[in-house]
Amino acid sequence: MEITLKNLCKYFTSKDKEVVKAVDDMNLIIPSGKLVALIGPSGCGKSTTLYMIAGLYEPTHGQILFDNEDITKISPEKRGVGLVFQNYALFPHLTVRQNIMFPLENEIGLKEDKNKLVEDIAKLVNIDALLDRNISELSGGEKQRTAIARALIKKPKVLLLDEPFSNLDARLRLQTREEIRRIQKETGVTTIFVTHDQEEAISISDEIAVMNDGVIQQIGKPIDVYDKPLNLFVAKFLGNPEINVFDGVLNNSKIYLKNNYLSDFDSKDNKDIFVAIRPEGFIVDKIENGFSSIIEQEKGMIKAKVDQVHIIGGETTLVLNNPFKDNSFFKVTISNDLKIEESNIVSLLIKPNKMFIFNKEGDLL
Ligand SMILES: Nc1ncnc2c1ncn2[C@@H]1O[C@H](COP(=O)(O)OP(=O)(O)O)[C@@H](O)[C@H]1O
Ligand SMILES: [Mg+2]
């Protein structure tokens, strides 16, 4: 089922009569059978969007289409949508089986048939051994699966997951996100999941939509958005460690960091800019022992003193003094093979495809 959001808006009026534009003029197509992540910081309007698609909130303006049919005014039960809330919202006094079966309560049909359905879904999400347990006897991950099973029991055409991993520990998050991807592929259900965690979104989604302040910033395949962020917000939101941002100047098609030539840049504009470079966008050209406190920059490079060396798994992250700004640091990820120590001075070349130039409004140049 393809989902189309057309100029979708949801405004709330707070107690002091201020209008909060939780979702503002949102346009988005979620292709049939795909897994799409809606990502953005807390409060940017992700849950509000899901609740409108589920029919729990009525949009202030705009339309929601399921396969070209306008369902904006259709009641939640008639939409064929399965929703998993962030806190799961399971019934604590019922068993796993009763929870999963709950949406079938008003359906006609034999008890045995319903039980069979529950058992099939439970198998799909790997909780078939737990069906007669109480909810209170489940771990976070098992509750999570129970909630997904309950959302899937009526074979929805659309599955909506609100921060599905937020209550799980790190290892379980990893496992659960792979499992959600598997379940989504097996059932072919069009799925939207919401998260504030970019890593999660990038790893399992067909497409991501990045939101900020109720407005979609960019839509695309995760790798395309990562490699070509259209504004500084998106560039900073995707990637860990966060992208480095230097103050720069564009003059006669050349980029300078505090009077030091960094690279050419084809543009007729002469103005202040942000030079954003991903941590993996540097090549270590030289390593020196640092004695002098003043570092002479060289053309086309950034020379900086290493403040800290963090070895994390198979990678090393260097924290370096930003030579162009006092009390400011930037991060570089390199292979563990390079032996670099604190206080070393490294000369860094820049990979052009890892550097993005933004104007002071934050738009890509
Ligand atoms: N029922 C509500 N009444 C008033 N304001 C709300 C309501 N629900 C959400 N908001 C506001 O709308 C914005 C978006 O909220 P939400 O969709 O929950 O964000 P997210 O899920 O991305 O964290 C926030 O500023 C939030 O305070
Ligand atoms: Mg939310």
Coordinates of C-alpha atoms and ligand atoms in Angstrom, one line a residue:
M1 CA 0.0 0.0 0.0
E2 CA 1.5 3.3 -1.0
I3 CA 1.0 6.1 1.5
T4 CA 0.9 9.8 0.3
L5 CA 0.9 12.7 2.7
K6 CA -0.2 15.9 0.9
N7 CA 0.4 19.3 2.6
L8 CA -0.2 17.6 5.9
C9 CA -0.3 20.0 8.9
K10 CA -1.1 19.6 12.6
Y11 CA -1.2 22.7 14.7
F12 CA -1.8 22.6 18.5
T13 CA -2.8 25.6 20.5
S14 CA -1.1 25.7 23.9
K15 CA -2.7 27.0 27.1
D16 CA -1.2 30.5 26.6
K17 CA -2.8 30.5 23.1
E18 CA 0.4 30.0 21.2
V19 CA 0.2 27.9 18.1
V20 CA 2.6 25.0 17.9
K21 CA 3.1 23.8 14.3
A22 CA 3.9 20.2 15.2
V23 CA 3.7 19.2 11.6
D24 CA 3.9 21.8 8.9
D25 CA 3.1 21.3 5.2
M26 CA 4.4 17.8 5.0
N27 CA 4.7 16.1 1.6
L28 CA 5.9 12.5 1.5
I29 CA 5.3 9.4 -0.5
I30 CA 6.0 6.1 1.2
P31 CA 6.3 3.4 -1.6
S32 CA 4.3 0.2 -1.2
G33 CA 6.2 -2.5 0.7
K34 CA 9.0 -0.3 1.8
L35 CA 10.5 0.5 5.2
V36 CA 10.8 4.2 5.6
A37 CA 12.2 6.0 8.7
L38 CA 11.0 9.3 9.9
I39 CA 13.9 10.8 11.9
G40 CA 14.6 14.0 13.7
P41 CA 15.3 15.3 17.2
S42 CA 12.8 15.0 20.0
G43 CA 9.8 17.3 19.5
C44 CA 10.1 17.6 15.7
G45 CA 6.7 16.1 15.0
K46 CA 7.4 12.4 14.3
S47 CA 4.8 10.9 16.6
T48 CA 2.2 13.5 15.6
T49 CA 2.7 12.4 11.9
L50 CA 2.3 8.7 12.8
Y51 CA -0.9 9.4 14.8
M52 CA -2.4 11.3 11.9
I53 CA -1.7 8.3 9.6
A54 CA -3.2 6.0 12.2
G55 CA -6.2 8.2 12.5
L56 CA -5.8 9.1 16.1
Y57 CA -5.2 12.8 15.3
E58 CA -7.2 14.7 12.8
P59 CA -5.0 16.9 10.5
T60 CA -5.4 20.7 10.7
H61 CA -4.9 20.8 6.9
G62 CA -3.9 18.4 4.2
Q63 CA -4.7 14.9 3.1
I64 CA -3.6 11.3 3.6
L65 CA -4.0 8.9 0.7
F66 CA -3.7 5.1 0.8
D67 CA -3.1 3.9 -2.8
N68 CA -4.7 7.2 -4.1
E69 CA -7.8 6.8 -1.9
D70 CA -8.3 9.8 0.4
I71 CA -8.6 8.3 3.9
T72 CA -8.2 11.5 5.9
K73 CA -11.7 11.3 7.3
I74 CA -11.8 7.5 7.7
S75 CA -12.0 6.1 11.2
P76 CA -8.8 4.4 12.6
E77 CA -10.4 0.9 12.7
K78 CA -11.2 1.1 9.0
R79 CA -7.7 2.1 7.9
G80 CA -6.0 -1.3 8.2
V81 CA -3.1 0.2 10.1
G82 CA -1.1 -1.5 12.9
L83 CA 0.5 0.9 15.4
V84 CA 3.1 0.1 18.0
F85 CA 3.3 2.8 20.6
Q86 CA 6.6 3.9 22.1
N87 CA 5.7 2.5 25.5
Y88 CA 4.1 -0.6 23.9
A89 CA 0.7 0.0 25.7
L90 CA 0.2 -3.7 26.4
F91 CA -2.5 -4.8 28.9
P92 CA -0.5 -5.8 32.0
H93 CA -3.1 -8.1 33.5
L94 CA -3.5 -10.2 30.3
T95 CA -1.2 -12.9 28.9
V96 CA 0.9 -12.6 25.8
R97 CA -1.7 -14.6 23.9
Q98 CA -4.6 -12.5 25.1
N99 CA -2.7 -9.3 24.2
I100 CA -2.0 -10.4 20.7
M101 CA -5.6 -11.7 20.3
F102 CA -7.1 -8.5 21.6
P103 CA -7.7 -6.8 18.2
L104 CA -9.7 -9.9 17.1
E105 CA -12.1 -9.6 20.0
N106 CA -15.0 -8.2 17.9
E107 CA -14.2 -10.4 14.8
I108 CA -16.4 -13.3 14.1
G109 CA -14.6 -16.6 13.8
L110 CA -13.8 -19.8 15.6
K111 CA -11.6 -19.7 18.7
E112 CA -9.3 -22.3 17.2
D113 CA -8.8 -20.3 14.1
K114 CA -8.0 -17.2 16.1
N115 CA -5.5 -19.2 18.2
K116 CA -3.9 -20.5 15.1
L117 CA -3.5 -16.9 13.8
V118 CA -1.9 -15.9 17.1
E119 CA 0.5 -18.8 17.1
D120 CA 1.6 -18.0 13.5
I121 CA 2.3 -14.4 14.3
A122 CA 4.0 -15.3 17.6
K123 CA 6.3 -17.6 15.6
L124 CA 7.1 -14.8 13.1
V125 CA 8.3 -12.6 15.9
N126 CA 9.9 -15.4 17.9
I127 CA 7.7 -15.4 21.0
D128 CA 5.8 -18.6 20.4
A129 CA 7.2 -20.2 23.6
L130 CA 5.9 -17.3 25.7
L131 CA 2.3 -17.2 24.8
D132 CA 0.9 -18.1 28.2
R133 CA 3.1 -15.8 30.2
N134 CA 1.9 -12.7 31.8
I135 CA 3.2 -9.4 30.4
S136 CA 4.9 -8.6 33.8
E137 CA 7.1 -11.7 33.3
L138 CA 8.6 -10.4 30.0
S139 CA 11.8 -8.6 29.3
G140 CA 11.8 -5.3 27.3
G141 CA 12.6 -7.1 24.1
E142 CA 9.8 -9.6 24.6
K143 CA 7.3 -6.9 25.3
Q144 CA 8.4 -5.2 22.2
R145 CA 7.8 -8.3 20.1
T146 CA 4.4 -8.9 21.7
A147 CA 3.4 -5.3 20.8
I148 CA 4.5 -5.9 17.2
A149 CA 2.6 -9.2 17.1
R150 CA -0.5 -7.5 18.3
A151 CA -0.1 -4.8 15.6
L152 CA 0.3 -7.5 12.9
I153 CA -2.5 -9.8 13.9
K154 CA -5.1 -8.2 11.7
K155 CA -2.7 -8.3 8.7
P156 CA -2.5 -4.5 8.3
K157 CA -1.4 -3.0 5.1
V158 CA 0.5 -0.4 7.0
L159 CA 2.7 -0.8 10.1
L160 CA 3.6 2.2 12.2
L161 CA 6.3 1.9 14.8
D162 CA 7.0 4.8 17.2
E163 CA 10.6 4.7 18.6
P164 CA 10.5 0.9 18.6
F165 CA 13.9 0.4 20.1
S166 CA 14.1 3.2 22.7
N167 CA 13.3 1.0 25.7
L168 CA 15.9 -1.7 24.8
D169 CA 19.5 -2.0 25.8
A170 CA 22.3 -1.6 23.2
R171 CA 22.7 -5.3 22.2
L172 CA 19.0 -5.9 22.0
R173 CA 18.5 -2.8 19.9
L174 CA 20.8 -4.1 17.3
Q175 CA 19.1 -7.5 17.3
T176 CA 15.6 -6.1 17.3
R177 CA 16.3 -3.8 14.4
E178 CA 17.5 -6.6 12.3
E179 CA 14.5 -8.6 13.3
I180 CA 12.1 -5.8 12.4
R181 CA 13.7 -5.6 9.0
R182 CA 13.2 -9.4 8.6
I183 CA 9.6 -9.3 9.7
Q184 CA 8.9 -6.3 7.4
K185 CA 10.5 -8.2 4.4
E186 CA 8.7 -11.4 5.2
T187 CA 5.2 -9.8 5.4
G188 CA 5.9 -7.1 2.8
V189 CA 3.9 -4.6 4.9
T190 CA 4.5 -0.9 4.2
T191 CA 6.2 0.3 7.3
I192 CA 7.0 3.7 8.8
F193 CA 9.2 3.8 11.8
V194 CA 10.1 6.8 13.9
T195 CA 13.4 7.3 15.6
H196 CA 15.6 10.1 17.0
D197 CA 18.6 7.7 16.4
Q198 CA 20.1 8.3 13.0
E199 CA 22.2 5.2 13.1
E200 CA 19.2 2.9 13.5
A201 CA 17.4 4.6 10.6
I202 CA 20.3 4.5 8.3
S203 CA 21.0 0.8 8.9
I204 CA 17.6 -0.7 8.0
S205 CA 15.6 1.7 6.0
D206 CA 14.9 1.8 2.3
E207 CA 14.4 5.5 2.6
I208 CA 14.7 8.2 5.3
A209 CA 12.9 11.5 5.8
V210 CA 14.7 13.9 8.1
M211 CA 12.5 16.3 10.0
N212 CA 13.1 19.4 12.0
D213 CA 10.6 21.7 13.7
G214 CA 7.7 20.0 11.9
V215 CA 9.2 20.4 8.5
I216 CA 10.8 17.7 6.3
Q217 CA 14.4 18.7 5.5
Q218 CA 15.3 15.9 3.1
I219 CA 14.1 12.6 1.8
G220 CA 16.0 9.9 0.1
K221 CA 18.0 6.7 0.4
P222 CA 20.0 6.8 3.6
I223 CA 23.3 6.7 1.7
D224 CA 22.3 9.5 -0.7
V225 CA 21.2 11.8 2.1
Y226 CA 24.4 11.1 4.0
D227 CA 26.6 11.7 0.9
K228 CA 24.6 14.8 -0.2
P229 CA 23.0 16.6 2.7
L230 CA 21.0 19.6 1.4
N231 CA 21.5 21.7 4.5
L232 CA 23.7 21.9 7.6
F233 CA 21.0 20.5 9.9
V234 CA 20.8 17.2 7.9
A235 CA 24.6 17.1 7.6
K236 CA 24.9 17.4 11.4
F237 CA 22.0 15.0 12.2
L238 CA 23.5 12.1 10.2
G239 CA 26.8 10.6 11.1
N240 CA 28.7 9.7 14.3
P241 CA 30.9 11.4 15.3
E242 CA 29.1 14.5 14.1
I243 CA 30.4 16.3 11.0
N244 CA 33.0 19.0 11.7
V245 CA 32.1 22.5 10.9
F246 CA 34.7 25.2 10.3
D247 CA 34.1 28.9 9.7
G248 CA 35.4 29.7 6.2
V249 CA 35.5 32.3 3.5
L250 CA 34.8 31.9 -0.1
N251 CA 36.8 34.3 -2.3
N252 CA 37.5 34.2 -6.0
S253 CA 36.5 30.5 -6.2
K254 CA 38.8 29.6 -3.4
I255 CA 38.0 28.5 0.1
Y256 CA 40.1 29.8 3.0
L257 CA 40.1 28.9 6.7
K258 CA 41.3 32.0 8.5
N259 CA 43.5 33.2 5.5
N260 CA 44.8 29.7 4.8
Y261 CA 44.0 28.3 1.4
L262 CA 42.1 25.0 1.7
S263 CA 40.8 24.2 -1.8
D264 CA 39.2 25.6 -5.0
F265 CA 35.4 25.9 -5.1
D266 CA 33.6 26.8 -8.3
S267 CA 31.3 29.7 -7.3
K268 CA 30.8 33.4 -8.2
D269 CA 29.9 34.2 -4.6
N270 CA 32.4 35.9 -2.3
K271 CA 31.2 35.4 1.3
D272 CA 31.4 33.8 4.7
I273 CA 30.7 30.1 4.6
F274 CA 30.6 27.0 6.7
V275 CA 33.0 24.3 5.7
A276 CA 31.7 20.9 6.9
I277 CA 34.0 17.9 6.8
R278 CA 33.0 14.4 7.9
P279 CA 35.3 12.8 10.4
E280 CA 36.2 10.1 7.9
G281 CA 37.0 12.7 5.3
F282 CA 40.6 13.3 6.2
I283 CA 43.8 11.6 5.0
V284 CA 46.8 11.7 7.4
D285 CA 49.7 13.0 5.3
K286 CA 52.3 13.6 8.0
I287 CA 52.8 12.9 11.7
E288 CA 55.2 15.0 13.7
N289 CA 56.2 15.3 17.3
G290 CA 54.7 18.5 18.6
F291 CA 57.0 20.9 20.3
S292 CA 56.2 24.3 19.1
S293 CA 52.8 25.8 20.2
I294 CA 52.4 27.7 16.9
I295 CA 51.5 25.6 14.0
E296 CA 52.4 26.9 10.5
Q297 CA 49.6 25.9 8.2
E298 CA 50.4 24.5 4.7
K299 CA 48.4 25.1 1.6
G300 CA 45.5 22.7 1.0
M301 CA 45.8 21.0 4.3
I302 CA 44.7 21.3 7.9
K303 CA 47.6 20.9 10.4
A304 CA 46.5 20.4 14.0
K305 CA 47.6 19.1 17.3
V306 CA 46.2 15.9 18.7
D307 CA 44.4 16.4 22.0
Q308 CA 43.0 12.9 22.6
V309 CA 43.2 9.5 20.9
H310 CA 40.1 7.2 21.4
I311 CA 40.4 3.7 20.1
I312 CA 36.9 2.3 19.6
G313 CA 36.7 -1.2 18.2
G314 CA 38.4 -1.3 14.8
E315 CA 38.7 2.4 14.5
T316 CA 40.5 5.3 16.1
T317 CA 38.9 8.7 16.7
L318 CA 41.3 11.6 17.1
V319 CA 40.2 14.7 18.9
L320 CA 42.2 17.6 17.6
N321 CA 42.6 21.3 18.4
N322 CA 40.9 23.4 15.8
P323 CA 43.9 25.6 14.7
F324 CA 41.5 28.3 13.4
K325 CA 39.5 28.8 16.6
D326 CA 40.5 28.8 20.3
N327 CA 39.0 26.3 22.6
S328 CA 37.4 24.4 19.7
F329 CA 38.0 20.8 18.6
F330 CA 37.3 18.6 15.6
K331 CA 37.2 14.9 15.2
V332 CA 38.9 12.6 12.7
T333 CA 38.4 8.9 12.3
I334 CA 41.3 6.8 11.0
S335 CA 42.4 3.2 10.9
N336 CA 44.0 1.7 14.0
D337 CA 47.1 1.0 12.0
L338 CA 48.3 4.6 12.1
K339 CA 50.2 5.1 15.3
I340 CA 49.3 8.5 16.5
E341 CA 49.7 9.8 20.0
E342 CA 48.5 12.7 22.0
S343 CA 50.5 16.0 21.3
N344 CA 51.5 14.8 17.8
I345 CA 50.9 17.3 15.1
V346 CA 49.2 15.8 12.0
S347 CA 48.9 17.2 8.6
L348 CA 45.5 16.3 7.1
L349 CA 44.4 16.3 3.5
I350 CA 40.7 16.5 2.7
K351 CA 38.7 14.0 0.7
P352 CA 36.6 16.3 -1.6
N353 CA 33.5 14.1 -1.5
K354 CA 33.4 14.3 2.3
M355 CA 33.5 18.1 2.4
F356 CA 30.3 20.2 2.0
I357 CA 30.1 24.0 1.7
F358 CA 27.1 25.7 3.3
N359 CA 26.1 29.4 3.3
K360 CA 25.5 31.1 6.6
E361 CA 21.8 30.2 6.4
G362 CA 22.9 26.6 6.3
D363 CA 22.0 25.8 2.7
L364 CA 24.3 23.7 0.5
L365 CA 26.3 25.7 -2.1
Ligands
LIG1 N1 -1.5 17.0 22.2 C1 -0.6 18.0 22.1 N2 -0.9 19.2 22.5 C2 -0.1 20.3 22.4 N3 1.1 20.1 21.8 C3 1.6 18.9 21.4 C4 0.7 17.8 21.5 N4 1.4 16.7 21.0 C5 2.5 17.2 20.6 N5 2.7 18.5 20.8 C6 3.8 19.3 20.4 O1 4.1 19.2 19.1 C7 5.5 19.0 18.8 C8 5.8 17.7 18.2 O2 5.6 16.6 19.1 P1 5.8 15.1 18.7 O3 5.1 14.8 17.5 O4 5.4 14.3 19.9 O5 7.4 15.1 18.5 P2 8.4 13.8 18.4 O6 7.6 12.6 18.3 O7 9.2 14.1 17.2 O8 9.3 13.9 19.6 C9 6.2 19.3 20.2 O9 6.5 20.6 20.3 C10 5.1 18.9 21.2 O10 5.3 19.6 22.4
MG2 MG 7.6 11.0 19.7

